[in-house]
Amino acid sequence: MSQSYYYDILASLKVRVEAAIAGESPAPVVALRKRPVQLPADPFPMIVISPTEDGEIVGDEDFDGGTTYVYPVVIAMFFRGDRDQNLDPGSYLGIRQKVRNAVYKPLLTGVGTAYDVQMNPAGPFIQTELRQNVDVTNIRLNFLSREIREV
């Protein structure tokens, strides 16, 4: 375990996503980043796991010193697109479904404080400005973590 529950959540998700897509050809590269961005040198397909811009949220507080924190995470998926907008049967919808099914589980290996997850998938094809050659989608997750705080 690192010194950050947030990092542990992200790292555990990376392992889970990599296992879920291991049989894909080509298998997407999975990276942890500060923000859900694709860099110019990144290959296709690419999956980026990052914290959201909001950061963690205090959920519930108890007098016994326990606090529930909500850790928001985004999993952004970048695939080579096509300009003609035809839906190819070999498109990335299958990979998206595998990732969705793998991450929508309440417990995370190595993160004993995480006990639940809420999921909010975005549309399967998000319109991006001036990036007509890239298909993008994302899944937003909120992990609930019960932690002890000093009184």
Coordinates of C-alpha atoms in Angstrom, one line a residue:
M1 CA 0.0 0.0 0.0
S2 CA 1.2 3.5 -0.8
Q3 CA 0.7 6.5 1.4
S4 CA -2.4 7.5 -0.6
Y5 CA -5.8 5.7 -0.7
Y6 CA -6.5 7.6 -3.9
Y7 CA -3.3 6.3 -5.6
D8 CA -4.1 2.7 -4.4
I9 CA -7.5 2.9 -6.0
L10 CA -6.1 4.1 -9.3
A11 CA -3.3 1.4 -9.3
S12 CA -5.8 -1.4 -8.5
L13 CA -8.1 -0.3 -11.3
K14 CA -5.2 -0.4 -13.7
V15 CA -4.4 -4.0 -12.8
R16 CA -8.1 -4.9 -13.1
V17 CA -8.5 -3.2 -16.5
E18 CA -5.3 -4.7 -17.9
A19 CA -6.5 -8.2 -16.9
A20 CA -9.9 -7.6 -18.5
I21 CA -8.5 -6.6 -21.9
A22 CA -5.5 -9.0 -22.0
G23 CA -6.9 -11.0 -24.8
E24 CA -7.6 -8.1 -27.2
S25 CA -5.6 -7.6 -30.3
P26 CA -4.2 -5.1 -30.3
A27 CA -4.5 -4.8 -26.5
P28 CA -4.9 -1.2 -25.4
V29 CA -2.1 0.4 -23.5
V30 CA -3.3 1.3 -20.0
A31 CA -1.7 4.3 -18.2
L32 CA -2.2 6.2 -14.9
R33 CA -2.2 10.0 -15.5
K34 CA -3.0 13.2 -13.6
R35 CA -5.6 14.0 -16.1
P36 CA -7.6 12.0 -18.7
V37 CA -5.5 13.1 -21.8
Q38 CA -4.0 11.4 -24.8
L39 CA -0.5 12.5 -25.6
P40 CA 0.7 12.9 -29.2
A41 CA 3.1 9.9 -28.9
D42 CA 0.4 7.6 -27.4
P43 CA -0.6 4.6 -29.4
F44 CA -4.1 3.5 -30.3
P45 CA -6.0 2.1 -28.5
M46 CA -5.2 3.8 -25.3
I47 CA -6.9 3.8 -21.9
V48 CA -6.1 6.5 -19.3
I49 CA -7.1 6.2 -15.6
S50 CA -7.0 9.3 -13.6
P51 CA -8.5 11.3 -10.8
T52 CA -11.3 13.6 -11.8
E53 CA -10.9 17.4 -11.6
D54 CA -13.0 17.5 -8.5
G55 CA -10.9 15.4 -6.1
E56 CA -12.1 13.5 -3.2
I57 CA -15.3 14.4 -1.3
V58 CA -16.2 13.9 2.3
G59 CA -19.2 11.7 2.3
D60 CA -20.3 10.8 5.9
E61 CA -18.7 11.7 9.2
D62 CA -19.2 9.9 12.5
F63 CA -18.4 10.8 16.1
D64 CA -16.4 7.7 16.4
G65 CA -13.7 9.2 14.2
G66 CA -14.7 7.4 11.0
T67 CA -15.2 9.2 7.7
T68 CA -16.5 8.0 4.4
Y69 CA -14.6 9.6 1.5
V70 CA -15.7 9.5 -2.1
Y71 CA -12.9 9.1 -4.6
P72 CA -13.9 10.1 -8.1
V73 CA -12.1 8.4 -11.0
V74 CA -12.4 8.6 -14.8
I75 CA -11.4 5.9 -17.2
A76 CA -10.9 7.5 -20.6
M77 CA -10.6 5.3 -23.7
F78 CA -9.1 6.6 -26.9
F79 CA -9.5 4.6 -30.2
R80 CA -8.5 5.3 -33.8
G81 CA -11.6 6.8 -35.4
D82 CA -12.9 7.1 -38.9
R83 CA -14.3 10.2 -40.5
D84 CA -17.2 8.4 -42.3
Q85 CA -19.0 7.7 -39.0
N86 CA -19.8 4.1 -39.9
L87 CA -20.2 1.8 -37.0
D88 CA -17.8 -1.1 -37.5
P89 CA -18.7 -4.4 -36.0
G90 CA -15.1 -4.7 -34.9
S91 CA -15.3 -1.3 -33.1
Y92 CA -14.2 -0.8 -29.6
L93 CA -17.7 -1.3 -28.0
G94 CA -16.6 -4.8 -26.9
I95 CA -13.5 -3.4 -25.1
R96 CA -15.6 -0.7 -23.5
Q97 CA -18.0 -3.4 -22.2
K98 CA -15.2 -5.5 -20.8
V99 CA -13.7 -2.5 -19.0
R100 CA -17.1 -1.5 -17.7
N101 CA -17.8 -5.0 -16.3
A102 CA -14.3 -5.3 -14.8
V103 CA -14.5 -2.0 -12.9
Y104 CA -18.1 -2.1 -11.6
K105 CA -17.2 -4.2 -8.5
P106 CA -17.3 -2.8 -5.0
L107 CA -14.0 -4.3 -3.6
L108 CA -10.5 -3.5 -4.9
T109 CA -7.5 -5.6 -4.3
G110 CA -5.0 -3.8 -2.0
V111 CA -7.6 -1.1 -1.0
G112 CA -9.2 -2.6 2.2
T113 CA -11.0 0.7 3.0
A114 CA -13.0 0.7 -0.3
Y115 CA -16.4 -0.9 0.1
D116 CA -18.6 0.4 -2.7
V117 CA -18.5 1.9 -6.2
Q118 CA -21.0 4.1 -8.2
M119 CA -20.6 4.1 -12.0
N120 CA -21.7 6.7 -14.6
P121 CA -20.7 5.7 -18.2
A122 CA -20.6 8.4 -20.8
G123 CA -21.9 8.0 -24.3
P124 CA -20.0 5.4 -26.4
F125 CA -18.9 8.1 -28.9
I126 CA -18.1 11.5 -27.5
Q127 CA -17.7 14.3 -29.9
T128 CA -14.2 15.9 -29.6
E129 CA -13.2 19.2 -31.0
L130 CA -11.0 19.0 -34.1
R131 CA -10.2 15.4 -33.4
Q132 CA -12.3 13.6 -36.0
N133 CA -9.8 10.7 -36.2
V134 CA -10.2 9.7 -32.6
D135 CA -13.2 8.0 -30.9
V136 CA -13.4 8.7 -27.2
T137 CA -15.5 7.4 -24.4
N138 CA -15.2 7.4 -20.6
I139 CA -16.5 5.8 -17.5
R140 CA -16.7 7.8 -14.3
L141 CA -16.6 6.0 -11.0
N142 CA -17.0 7.0 -7.4
F143 CA -15.3 4.7 -4.9
L144 CA -16.5 4.9 -1.3
S145 CA -13.8 4.4 1.3
R146 CA -14.3 4.1 5.0
E147 CA -11.3 5.6 6.8
I148 CA -10.3 6.4 10.4
R149 CA -9.6 10.1 11.1
E150 CA -7.9 11.4 14.1
V151 CA -10.2 13.0 16.6

